[in-house]
């Protein structure tokens, strides 16, 4: 997720100031690098957040129009050279882009052969050269932009400017949001409405496959294939802060609701379903080494650690590789037995968690191949590991990790296919997992339809001071993650427990005031979990069961039931965690807590 902002006016406002101000409102969308361009003053780019850019932009950075960008890195390190705006060979066409151009490598090869010179590793730069190439033939900015858009595959929300027609800006949307702002003698393009709102409340939301052309006085929307779209501007009453959260009350809710999109983004370009294969570009350099390894140690902390536990089950069951999962804070002070056939795999959203980082360093010292599943491109763990897989989940602002967990599980499933197919996994099994991964976004969307019921349930149980979360096999780590979500944002006692472990102690806590959330999907251990629910009910403990759609049996025994769609057993956690995230969210919100910034916690734990 990056932030883009573009402006065209009659000259009564200074475009440089308008753009910098707008980037501040978009700051939450990316802080790896920032950049600005106006045809009158040229471009300025810098690594770091918008504050860095402000320091570099001179007071006299004039212009009537321009484009600006905040980057959350996906392709290429977060350096000045990879920062947007990107331009063509002549510095005439300028682009800011949020998304990923999947076929950028083939397009780049073609363009290099045609004589184009590239300066960055960014997929976006390819688009600037592609428009340039079409301009040679059509001599028309709009036609060239449309022809280029028809050639790219992937996701984009972009703004394009041509020095030869400085008043005119083109916007395009496919998978990444674009909002037009309709002002008096001025128009805007942005990733969300927050930078537009200080200027106008009239906006037009573009839909996928649409492009828009704006000038100070006009805005025109087309479908990519050419037909005209008539959509009257709507007045929005959101505050700038609400706009950043996509109209949601908190970032946490917005990030949970991004679940389906996050799965798509983590999978994008990485599955070859018909061959039952996963293509992981970040592992290409170590493919041969990976074929020889005989053990994986996953190191992580908190939520990422629970993702690792799910990964252990996936990798052992489907790829046949022995896996252990360790807390970074434990691993770094032990004397683990490691050799050159061991992988030490770090899972980290921030890529900066000190305990995970030190565990990776320890693995390296002992001769292991180190890998990362990391969300933040260019972070320390991403840089220090030998190879890895980026999540592409976009920045996570809420302190409680939600969408990153979902994405980590998807990345682990991809790794399972990748390593499994190098070993004994059959074509049929590879295809089955790939097919089911592709079906997940629609299933996540279905869970969101139950949002209202989950909110009600959170209200019903709002008086409880303790919660137990139980699950078995793939649902075991999810039970711990559900408990962690609840305790960290609502400050009540919640603990996870293996459903089979109840009778070894925790059952003693159960009474009518101590509710249990029981993860009971219809999988290979369903009957065992069902019998744990019976044991709890026999002690008058209230039970909220999480079951697979169509299971009527569980309704007879549990007090409340939440349903998730059916999927493969190994992928169930990707669905089952979402109702638990929503439950924790509503439970804490009902208490009036600041769910995005829970007390005593920080987003990135860079201390011991
Ligand atoms: C819980 C949470 C933390 C993090 C942990 C690791 O909601 O966010 O438990 O998962 O601090 O952080 P990363 O993934 O950045 O290494």
Coordinates of C-alpha atoms and ligand atoms in Angstrom, one line a residue:
X1 CA 0.0 0.0 0.0
X2 CA 1.4 3.3 -1.1
X3 CA -0.1 6.8 -1.0
X4 CA -0.6 8.9 -4.2
X5 CA -1.8 12.5 -4.5
X6 CA -2.0 14.7 -7.5
X7 CA -3.3 18.2 -8.1
X8 CA -4.2 20.6 -10.9
X9 CA -5.4 24.1 -10.4
X10 CA -5.5 27.6 -12.0
X11 CA -2.5 28.9 -10.0
X12 CA -4.3 30.5 -7.1
X13 CA -2.7 27.8 -4.9
X14 CA 0.9 26.6 -4.9
X15 CA 0.9 23.0 -6.1
X16 CA 4.0 22.2 -4.1
X17 CA 2.4 23.2 -0.8
X18 CA -0.9 21.5 -1.7
X19 CA 0.9 18.3 -2.5
X20 CA 3.2 18.3 0.6
X21 CA 0.2 19.0 2.8
X22 CA -1.7 16.2 1.2
X23 CA 1.1 13.7 1.7
X24 CA 1.0 14.4 5.4
X25 CA -2.6 13.2 5.5
X26 CA -1.6 10.1 3.6
X27 CA 1.5 9.4 5.8
X28 CA 0.0 6.3 7.3
X29 CA 0.1 4.6 3.9
X30 CA 3.8 4.4 3.6
X31 CA 7.0 5.8 5.1
X32 CA 9.8 4.1 3.1
X33 CA 10.3 7.0 0.7
X34 CA 8.6 10.1 -0.5
X35 CA 8.7 12.2 -3.7
X36 CA 7.1 15.1 -5.5
X37 CA 7.1 16.5 -9.1
X38 CA 5.7 19.6 -10.7
X39 CA 6.4 20.5 -14.3
X40 CA 7.7 23.9 -13.3
X41 CA 10.1 22.8 -10.6
X42 CA 11.0 19.2 -11.4
X43 CA 11.2 16.3 -9.0
X44 CA 12.6 15.8 -5.5
X45 CA 12.7 12.3 -3.9
X46 CA 14.1 11.0 -0.6
X47 CA 14.2 7.8 1.4
X48 CA 12.1 8.1 4.6
X49 CA 8.8 9.6 5.5
X50 CA 7.1 12.9 4.4
X51 CA 9.0 14.8 7.1
X52 CA 12.3 14.0 5.2
X53 CA 10.8 15.3 1.9
X54 CA 9.6 18.5 3.6
X55 CA 13.2 19.2 4.7
X56 CA 14.4 18.8 1.1
X57 CA 11.7 20.8 -0.8
X58 CA 12.8 24.5 -1.1
X59 CA 10.3 27.2 -0.2
X60 CA 10.1 28.2 -3.8
X61 CA 8.9 24.9 -5.3
X62 CA 6.3 26.4 -7.6
X63 CA 3.7 25.0 -9.9
X64 CA 0.1 24.9 -10.8
X65 CA -0.1 21.1 -10.9
X66 CA 1.9 18.1 -9.9
X67 CA 2.0 14.6 -8.5
X68 CA 3.3 13.2 -5.2
X69 CA 3.9 9.8 -3.6
X70 CA 4.6 8.0 -0.4
X71 CA 6.1 4.6 -0.8
X72 CA 5.6 1.3 1.0
X73 CA 8.2 -0.7 -0.8
X74 CA 7.3 -3.9 -2.7
X75 CA 9.7 -4.2 -5.7
X76 CA 13.2 -2.7 -5.0
X77 CA 14.8 -1.5 -1.8
X78 CA 13.4 1.7 -0.2
X79 CA 16.1 4.0 -1.7
X80 CA 16.0 7.4 -3.3
X81 CA 16.4 5.9 -6.7
X82 CA 13.4 3.6 -6.3
X83 CA 11.3 6.4 -4.8
X84 CA 8.4 7.8 -7.0
X85 CA 7.6 9.8 -9.1
X86 CA 9.3 7.7 -11.9
X87 CA 9.9 9.1 -15.3
X88 CA 10.6 8.1 -18.9
X89 CA 14.0 8.6 -20.7
X90 CA 13.3 12.2 -21.5
X91 CA 11.9 13.3 -18.1
X92 CA 8.7 14.2 -19.8
X93 CA 6.2 11.6 -18.4
X94 CA 5.9 11.2 -14.7
X95 CA 4.1 8.5 -12.8
X96 CA 3.1 7.8 -9.2
X97 CA 1.7 4.3 -8.6
X98 CA 0.3 2.2 -5.8
X99 CA 0.2 -1.5 -6.6
X100 CA 2.3 -4.1 -8.4
X101 CA 2.9 -4.5 -12.2
X102 CA 3.2 -8.2 -12.4
X103 CA 4.6 -8.5 -15.9
X104 CA 7.1 -5.7 -15.4
X105 CA 10.1 -8.0 -16.1
X106 CA 9.0 -9.0 -19.6
X107 CA 7.9 -5.4 -20.4
X108 CA 11.3 -4.1 -19.2
X109 CA 13.2 -6.5 -21.4
X110 CA 11.2 -5.4 -24.5
X111 CA 11.7 -1.7 -23.6
X112 CA 15.4 -2.1 -23.0
X113 CA 15.7 -3.8 -26.5
X114 CA 13.8 -0.8 -27.9
X115 CA 16.5 1.5 -26.4
X116 CA 15.0 2.7 -23.2
X117 CA 17.4 3.4 -20.2
X118 CA 16.2 2.4 -16.8
X119 CA 17.5 4.0 -13.6
X120 CA 15.7 2.1 -10.9
X121 CA 14.6 -1.5 -9.9
X122 CA 11.0 -0.3 -9.6
X123 CA 8.1 -1.9 -11.5
X124 CA 6.5 1.5 -11.8
X125 CA 9.4 3.0 -13.9
X126 CA 8.5 0.4 -16.6
X127 CA 5.1 2.1 -17.0
X128 CA 6.6 5.5 -17.7
X129 CA 8.7 4.1 -20.5
X130 CA 5.8 2.1 -21.8
X131 CA 3.7 5.4 -22.2
X132 CA 6.8 7.0 -23.8
X133 CA 7.0 4.2 -26.3
X134 CA 3.3 4.6 -27.2
X135 CA 3.7 8.4 -27.4
X136 CA 6.2 7.8 -30.2
X137 CA 3.5 6.2 -32.2
X138 CA 0.3 8.1 -31.2
X139 CA 1.7 11.5 -30.3
X140 CA -1.2 11.7 -27.9
X141 CA -0.9 11.6 -24.2
X142 CA -4.3 10.1 -23.4
X143 CA -4.1 7.5 -26.1
X144 CA -0.6 6.5 -25.2
X145 CA -1.6 6.1 -21.5
X146 CA -4.6 3.9 -22.4
X147 CA -2.5 1.8 -24.7
X148 CA 0.1 1.3 -21.9
X149 CA -2.6 0.5 -19.4
X150 CA -3.9 -2.2 -21.7
X151 CA -0.4 -3.9 -21.7
X152 CA 0.1 -4.1 -18.0
X153 CA -1.0 -6.9 -15.6
X154 CA -1.3 -6.5 -11.9
X155 CA -2.7 -3.9 -9.6
X156 CA -2.6 -0.1 -9.8
X157 CA -3.9 3.1 -8.6
X158 CA -1.9 5.7 -10.5
X159 CA -1.6 9.3 -11.6
X160 CA 0.3 10.2 -14.7
X161 CA 1.5 13.6 -15.8
X162 CA 3.0 14.8 -19.1
X163 CA 5.2 17.9 -19.1
X164 CA 3.9 18.9 -22.5
X165 CA 0.3 19.2 -21.1
X166 CA 0.9 20.2 -17.5
X167 CA -2.7 21.1 -16.7
X168 CA -4.0 17.6 -17.5
X169 CA -3.6 14.6 -15.3
X170 CA -4.6 11.0 -15.9
X171 CA -5.7 8.6 -13.1
X172 CA -6.3 4.8 -13.5
X173 CA -7.5 2.2 -11.1
X174 CA -7.2 -1.6 -11.0
X175 CA -7.2 -3.1 -7.5
X176 CA -5.8 -0.1 -5.7
X177 CA -8.1 2.7 -4.6
X178 CA -8.4 6.1 -6.5
X179 CA -10.6 9.0 -5.4
X180 CA -11.0 12.2 -7.5
X181 CA -11.6 15.5 -5.7
X182 CA -13.9 17.9 -7.6
X183 CA -13.1 21.5 -6.5
X184 CA -13.7 25.0 -7.8
X185 CA -11.2 25.5 -10.6
X186 CA -9.2 22.6 -9.3
X187 CA -9.2 18.8 -9.3
X188 CA -7.4 16.1 -7.3
X189 CA -6.4 12.5 -7.5
X190 CA -5.7 10.5 -4.3
X191 CA -5.5 7.1 -2.7
X192 CA -8.1 8.1 -0.2
X193 CA -10.2 11.2 0.5
X194 CA -8.1 12.4 3.4
X195 CA -5.8 14.8 1.5
X196 CA -8.7 16.1 -0.6
X197 CA -11.0 17.0 2.3
X198 CA -9.4 20.3 3.3
X199 CA -10.1 21.6 -0.3
X200 CA -13.5 20.0 -1.3
X201 CA -16.0 17.5 0.0
X202 CA -17.1 16.5 -3.5
X203 CA -15.5 13.3 -4.6
X204 CA -15.8 10.6 -7.3
X205 CA -14.6 7.1 -6.4
X206 CA -13.1 5.3 -9.4
X207 CA -13.9 1.6 -9.9
X208 CA -11.6 -1.1 -11.2
X209 CA -10.9 -0.8 -14.9
X210 CA -11.7 2.9 -15.0
X211 CA -9.5 5.9 -16.0
X212 CA -10.1 9.6 -15.4
X213 CA -8.7 12.7 -17.0
X214 CA -8.7 15.8 -14.9
X215 CA -7.9 19.5 -15.7
X216 CA -8.6 22.4 -13.4
X217 CA -12.1 22.8 -14.7
X218 CA -13.1 19.3 -15.8
X219 CA -13.1 15.6 -14.9
X220 CA -14.0 12.8 -17.3
X221 CA -14.2 9.1 -16.4
X222 CA -13.9 6.3 -19.0
X223 CA -13.8 2.6 -18.9
X224 CA -10.5 1.3 -20.1
X225 CA -12.1 -0.1 -23.3
X226 CA -13.4 3.4 -24.1
X227 CA -17.0 3.9 -23.0
X228 CA -17.8 7.0 -21.0
X229 CA -18.8 6.7 -17.3
X230 CA -21.3 9.2 -15.9
X231 CA -21.0 9.3 -12.1
X232 CA -22.1 12.4 -10.2
X233 CA -19.7 13.4 -7.4
X234 CA -20.8 12.5 -3.9
X235 CA -20.5 14.7 -0.9
X236 CA -18.6 13.0 1.9
X237 CA -18.9 14.1 5.5
X238 CA -16.0 12.1 6.8
X239 CA -13.2 13.8 8.8
X240 CA -9.7 13.4 7.3
X241 CA -9.0 10.8 10.0
X242 CA -12.1 8.8 9.2
X243 CA -11.0 8.9 5.5
X244 CA -7.6 7.4 6.4
X245 CA -9.4 4.6 8.0
X246 CA -11.6 4.0 5.0
X247 CA -14.6 5.1 7.0
X248 CA -13.9 2.6 9.7
X249 CA -13.6 3.7 13.3
X250 CA -10.2 2.2 13.8
X251 CA -7.2 1.0 11.8
X252 CA -7.6 -2.4 13.4
X253 CA -11.0 -2.9 11.9
X254 CA -9.9 -1.6 8.5
X255 CA -7.0 -4.0 8.5
X256 CA -9.1 -7.0 9.5
X257 CA -11.5 -6.0 6.7
X258 CA -8.6 -5.9 4.2
X259 CA -8.2 -9.7 4.8
X260 CA -9.5 -10.8 1.3
X261 CA -7.3 -8.3 -0.5
X262 CA -4.3 -9.2 1.6
X263 CA -4.6 -12.8 0.6
X264 CA -4.8 -11.8 -3.0
X265 CA -1.8 -9.6 -2.7
X266 CA 0.3 -12.3 -0.9
X267 CA -0.6 -14.8 -3.6
X268 CA -0.3 -12.5 -6.6
X269 CA 1.9 -13.9 -9.3
X270 CA 3.1 -16.7 -7.0
X271 CA 0.9 -19.6 -7.9
X272 CA 0.9 -21.8 -11.0
X273 CA -2.4 -23.6 -10.2
X274 CA -2.4 -25.9 -13.3
X275 CA 1.0 -27.2 -12.3
X276 CA 0.4 -27.2 -8.6
X277 CA 3.5 -25.1 -8.0
X278 CA 4.4 -22.0 -6.1
X279 CA 6.8 -19.5 -7.7
X280 CA 8.6 -17.6 -5.0
X281 CA 11.0 -15.1 -6.7
X282 CA 12.7 -14.3 -3.4
X283 CA 13.9 -17.9 -3.0
X284 CA 15.2 -18.3 -6.6
X285 CA 18.8 -17.7 -5.5
X286 CA 18.7 -20.6 -3.0
X287 CA 16.5 -23.1 -4.7
X288 CA 19.2 -25.8 -4.9
X289 CA 20.2 -25.3 -1.3
X290 CA 16.5 -25.6 -0.3
X291 CA 16.3 -29.0 -2.0
X292 CA 19.0 -30.3 0.3
X293 CA 17.9 -29.0 3.7
X294 CA 16.5 -31.5 6.2
X295 CA 15.2 -29.3 9.0
X296 CA 13.6 -25.9 9.6
X297 CA 13.6 -23.9 12.7
X298 CA 11.0 -21.1 12.7
X299 CA 11.8 -18.2 14.9
X300 CA 9.3 -15.4 15.7
X301 CA 7.5 -13.5 18.5
X302 CA 3.9 -13.0 19.5
X303 CA 1.4 -13.3 16.7
X304 CA 4.1 -14.2 14.2
X305 CA 5.1 -17.1 16.5
X306 CA 1.6 -18.5 16.4
X307 CA 1.7 -18.2 12.6
X308 CA 4.9 -20.2 12.8
X309 CA 3.2 -23.0 14.8
X310 CA 0.6 -23.3 12.0
X311 CA 3.5 -23.4 9.5
X312 CA 5.1 -26.2 11.4
X313 CA 1.9 -28.3 11.0
X314 CA 1.6 -27.4 7.3
X315 CA 5.3 -28.1 6.4
X316 CA 5.6 -31.3 8.3
X317 CA 2.3 -32.8 7.1
X318 CA 2.5 -31.7 3.4
X319 CA 6.2 -31.1 2.7
X320 CA 7.6 -33.8 4.9
X321 CA 10.3 -31.6 6.5
X322 CA 10.9 -31.7 10.3
X323 CA 10.1 -28.3 11.7
X324 CA 10.5 -26.7 15.2
X325 CA 9.1 -23.3 16.2
X326 CA 10.9 -21.2 18.8
X327 CA 10.3 -17.8 20.3
X328 CA 13.1 -15.5 19.2
X329 CA 13.7 -14.6 22.9
X330 CA 14.4 -18.2 23.8
X331 CA 16.3 -19.3 20.8
X332 CA 19.0 -16.6 21.0
X333 CA 20.1 -17.7 24.5
X334 CA 20.1 -21.4 24.0
X335 CA 22.8 -23.6 22.3
X336 CA 20.6 -24.9 19.5
X337 CA 22.0 -27.7 17.4
X338 CA 22.2 -26.4 13.8
X339 CA 24.2 -27.3 10.7
X340 CA 24.3 -26.3 7.1
X341 CA 21.3 -28.4 6.3
X342 CA 19.2 -26.4 8.7
X343 CA 17.0 -23.4 7.7
X344 CA 16.4 -20.8 10.3
X345 CA 13.2 -19.0 9.1
X346 CA 12.2 -15.7 10.7
X347 CA 8.6 -14.6 10.6
X348 CA 8.1 -10.9 11.3
X349 CA 5.7 -8.2 10.2
X350 CA 8.0 -5.3 11.0
X351 CA 11.2 -7.0 10.2
X352 CA 12.8 -5.2 13.2
X353 CA 11.8 -7.3 16.2
X354 CA 15.1 -7.5 18.1
X355 CA 14.6 -11.0 19.5
X356 CA 13.7 -12.4 16.1
X357 CA 16.6 -10.6 14.5
X358 CA 19.1 -11.9 17.1
X359 CA 17.8 -15.4 16.6
X360 CA 18.5 -15.1 12.8
X361 CA 22.0 -13.8 13.6
X362 CA 22.6 -16.7 15.9
X363 CA 21.4 -19.1 13.2
X364 CA 23.8 -17.5 10.7
X365 CA 26.7 -17.8 13.1
X366 CA 26.0 -21.5 13.4
X367 CA 26.0 -22.0 9.7
X368 CA 22.3 -22.2 8.9
X369 CA 20.6 -20.9 5.8
X370 CA 18.5 -18.0 7.0
X371 CA 15.2 -17.1 5.4
X372 CA 12.5 -14.5 6.2
X373 CA 8.8 -14.1 5.8
X374 CA 8.7 -10.3 6.3
X375 CA 6.2 -7.6 5.5
X376 CA 8.4 -4.6 5.6
X377 CA 10.6 -4.4 2.5
X378 CA 14.2 -3.4 3.3
X379 CA 13.8 -4.0 7.1
X380 CA 16.8 -5.3 9.0
X381 CA 15.5 -8.9 9.0
X382 CA 14.8 -8.7 5.3
X383 CA 18.3 -7.4 4.7
X384 CA 20.1 -9.8 6.9
X385 CA 18.5 -13.1 5.9
X386 CA 19.9 -15.0 2.9
X387 CA 16.6 -15.1 1.0
X388 CA 12.9 -14.8 1.7
X389 CA 9.3 -14.1 0.9
X390 CA 7.7 -10.7 1.3
X391 CA 4.1 -10.6 2.5
X392 CA 2.9 -7.6 0.4
X393 CA 0.2 -7.1 3.1
X394 CA 0.7 -3.3 3.1
X395 CA 1.5 -1.2 6.3
X396 CA -0.1 -2.4 9.4
X397 CA -0.9 0.5 11.7
X398 CA -3.0 -1.0 14.5
X399 CA -0.6 -2.3 17.1
X400 CA -2.5 -5.6 17.3
X401 CA -1.4 -7.6 14.3
X402 CA -4.3 -8.9 12.2
X403 CA -3.8 -8.8 8.4
X404 CA -0.1 -9.6 8.8
X405 CA -1.1 -12.9 10.5
X406 CA -3.4 -13.8 7.7
X407 CA -0.7 -13.0 5.2
X408 CA 1.9 -14.9 7.1
X409 CA -0.3 -18.1 7.0
X410 CA -0.7 -17.6 3.2
X411 CA 3.0 -17.2 2.7
X412 CA 3.6 -20.4 4.8
X413 CA 1.1 -22.3 2.6
X414 CA 3.0 -21.1 -0.5
X415 CA 6.3 -22.2 1.1
X416 CA 4.7 -25.6 1.9
X417 CA 3.8 -26.0 -1.8
X418 CA 7.3 -24.8 -2.9
X419 CA 9.2 -27.1 -0.6
X420 CA 6.7 -29.9 -0.8
X421 CA 6.9 -30.1 -4.6
X422 CA 10.7 -30.3 -4.4
X423 CA 10.1 -33.4 -2.3
X424 CA 7.2 -35.9 -2.2
X425 CA 4.2 -33.7 -2.7
X426 CA 2.2 -35.0 -5.7
X427 CA 0.9 -32.9 -8.5
X428 CA -2.7 -33.6 -7.4
X429 CA -2.0 -32.4 -3.9
X430 CA -0.1 -29.3 -5.1
X431 CA -3.0 -28.4 -7.4
X432 CA -5.6 -29.0 -4.6
X433 CA -3.8 -26.6 -2.2
X434 CA -3.3 -24.0 -5.0
X435 CA -6.9 -24.1 -6.0
X436 CA -8.1 -23.8 -2.4
X437 CA -5.8 -20.9 -1.8
X438 CA -7.3 -19.1 -4.7
X439 CA -10.8 -19.6 -3.3
X440 CA -10.0 -18.1 0.1
X441 CA -10.6 -14.4 -0.6
X442 CA -14.3 -15.0 -1.5
X443 CA -14.6 -17.1 1.7
X444 CA -13.1 -14.4 3.8
X445 CA -15.6 -12.0 2.3
X446 CA -18.4 -14.3 3.4
X447 CA -17.2 -14.2 7.0
X448 CA -17.4 -10.4 6.9
X449 CA -21.2 -10.8 6.3
X450 CA -21.3 -12.2 9.9
X451 CA -19.7 -9.0 11.3
X452 CA -23.0 -7.8 12.9
X453 CA -23.5 -11.1 14.7
X454 CA -20.0 -11.1 16.0
X455 CA -20.5 -7.6 17.3
X456 CA -23.6 -8.7 19.1
X457 CA -21.8 -11.6 20.6
X458 CA -19.0 -9.4 21.9
X459 CA -21.7 -7.3 23.6
X460 CA -23.4 -10.3 25.1
X461 CA -20.2 -11.5 26.7
X462 CA -18.9 -8.0 27.7
X463 CA -19.2 -8.8 31.4
X464 CA -16.8 -11.7 31.4
X465 CA -13.4 -11.1 33.1
X466 CA -11.8 -14.4 31.8
X467 CA -11.8 -16.3 28.6
X468 CA -10.4 -19.6 27.5
X469 CA -9.7 -20.3 23.9
X470 CA -9.3 -24.0 22.9
X471 CA -8.4 -25.7 19.6
X472 CA -6.6 -28.7 18.4
X473 CA -4.2 -29.5 15.6
X474 CA -4.3 -26.6 13.1
X475 CA -6.7 -24.7 15.4
X476 CA -4.3 -25.0 18.4
X477 CA -2.2 -22.0 17.5
X478 CA -5.3 -20.1 16.5
X479 CA -6.7 -20.5 20.0
X480 CA -3.5 -18.9 21.4
X481 CA -3.7 -16.1 18.8
X482 CA -7.4 -15.5 19.6
X483 CA -6.6 -15.2 23.3
X484 CA -3.6 -12.9 22.6
X485 CA -5.8 -10.6 20.5
X486 CA -8.4 -10.3 23.2
X487 CA -6.0 -9.7 26.1
X488 CA -3.8 -7.2 24.4
X489 CA -6.6 -4.8 23.4
X490 CA -9.2 -5.3 26.1
X491 CA -6.8 -6.0 29.1
X492 CA -8.8 -8.9 30.4
X493 CA -7.5 -12.4 31.2
X494 CA -7.6 -14.7 28.2
X495 CA -5.6 -17.8 27.7
X496 CA -5.2 -20.3 24.9
X497 CA -5.1 -24.1 25.5
X498 CA -4.9 -27.2 23.5
X499 CA -8.4 -28.8 23.5
X500 CA -6.8 -32.1 24.6
X501 CA -5.0 -30.4 27.5
X502 CA -8.1 -29.2 29.2
X503 CA -8.3 -32.2 31.4
X504 CA -4.7 -31.8 32.5
X505 CA -5.5 -28.7 34.5
X506 CA -7.3 -25.8 32.9
X507 CA -10.7 -27.4 33.2
X508 CA -10.5 -26.6 37.0
X509 CA -11.0 -22.9 36.2
X510 CA -14.3 -23.4 34.4
X511 CA -17.6 -22.3 36.0
X512 CA -20.7 -20.4 34.7
X513 CA -18.7 -17.1 34.7
X514 CA -15.8 -18.4 32.6
X515 CA -16.6 -18.6 28.9
X516 CA -14.7 -20.7 26.4
X517 CA -14.2 -20.0 22.7
X518 CA -13.9 -23.5 21.2
X519 CA -12.5 -23.8 17.7
X520 CA -14.4 -26.7 16.3
X521 CA -14.1 -26.8 12.5
X522 CA -15.2 -30.0 10.7
X523 CA -11.6 -31.4 10.5
X524 CA -9.8 -34.6 11.5
X525 CA -10.0 -33.7 15.2
X526 CA -13.5 -32.3 15.3
X527 CA -14.9 -35.1 17.5
X528 CA -12.1 -34.6 20.0
X529 CA -12.9 -30.9 20.3
X530 CA -16.6 -31.7 20.5
X531 CA -15.9 -33.9 23.5
X532 CA -13.9 -31.1 25.2
X533 CA -16.9 -28.8 24.7
X534 CA -19.1 -31.5 26.4
X535 CA -16.7 -31.5 29.3
X536 CA -16.9 -27.7 29.7
X537 CA -20.7 -27.8 29.4
X538 CA -20.8 -30.4 32.1
X539 CA -19.2 -27.8 34.4
X540 CA -21.7 -25.1 33.3
X541 CA -19.1 -23.2 31.4
X542 CA -20.6 -20.9 28.6
X543 CA -19.2 -21.9 25.1
X544 CA -18.9 -20.0 21.9
X545 CA -18.1 -22.5 19.2
X546 CA -16.5 -21.7 15.9
X547 CA -17.7 -24.3 13.4
X548 CA -17.8 -25.1 9.7
X549 CA -21.0 -24.0 7.9
X550 CA -23.6 -26.7 7.8
X551 CA -22.7 -28.2 11.3
X552 CA -26.0 -28.3 13.2
X553 CA -24.8 -30.7 15.8
X554 CA -22.7 -28.1 17.6
X555 CA -25.6 -25.7 18.0
X556 CA -27.3 -28.3 20.3
X557 CA -24.5 -28.1 22.8
X558 CA -22.8 -24.7 22.5
X559 CA -24.4 -21.4 23.8
X560 CA -23.4 -19.6 20.6
X561 CA -22.0 -20.6 17.3
X562 CA -20.0 -18.7 14.7
X563 CA -19.6 -20.2 11.3
X564 CA -16.7 -20.2 8.7
X565 CA -16.8 -21.7 5.2
X566 CA -15.3 -25.0 4.5
X567 CA -11.7 -25.2 3.3
X568 CA -8.7 -27.6 3.5
X569 CA -7.7 -28.4 7.0
X570 CA -4.3 -26.8 6.6
X571 CA -5.9 -23.6 5.5
X572 CA -8.6 -23.4 8.1
X573 CA -6.6 -21.0 10.4
X574 CA -6.7 -18.4 7.6
X575 CA -10.5 -18.3 8.0
X576 CA -11.0 -19.1 11.6
X577 CA -8.7 -16.3 12.9
X578 CA -10.9 -13.6 11.3
X579 CA -14.0 -14.0 13.6
X580 CA -11.7 -14.1 16.6
X581 CA -10.0 -10.9 15.5
X582 CA -13.4 -9.3 15.0
X583 CA -14.6 -10.6 18.4
X584 CA -11.6 -9.1 20.2
X585 CA -12.0 -5.8 18.3
X586 CA -15.7 -5.4 19.2
X587 CA -15.1 -6.5 22.8
X588 CA -12.4 -3.9 23.3
X589 CA -14.2 -1.2 21.4
X590 CA -17.3 -1.7 23.6
X591 CA -15.1 -1.0 26.6
X592 CA -14.1 2.3 25.0
X593 CA -10.4 1.4 24.7
X594 CA -8.1 2.8 22.1
X595 CA -7.8 -0.5 20.2
X596 CA -5.2 0.9 17.8
X597 CA -2.8 1.8 20.6
X598 CA -3.2 -0.6 23.5
X599 CA -1.5 0.5 26.7
X600 CA 2.1 -0.6 27.4
X601 CA 2.6 -1.9 23.8
X602 CA 4.5 -0.8 20.8
X603 CA 4.1 -1.8 17.1
X604 CA 7.7 -2.6 16.6
X605 CA 9.6 -4.2 19.5
X606 CA 13.2 -3.2 18.9
X607 CA 14.3 -3.7 22.6
X608 CA 14.9 -6.8 24.6
Ligands
LIG1 C1 0.3 -9.0 18.6 C2 1.5 -8.4 18.0 C3 2.8 -8.9 18.4 C4 3.8 -9.1 17.2 C5 5.2 -9.4 17.7 C6 6.1 -9.6 16.6 O1 -0.9 -8.5 18.1 O2 1.4 -7.6 17.1 O3 2.7 -10.0 19.2 O4 3.3 -10.1 16.5 O5 5.6 -8.3 18.5 O6 6.2 -8.5 15.8 P1 6.8 -8.7 14.3 O7 5.9 -9.5 13.5 O8 6.9 -7.3 13.8 O9 8.1 -9.3 14.4

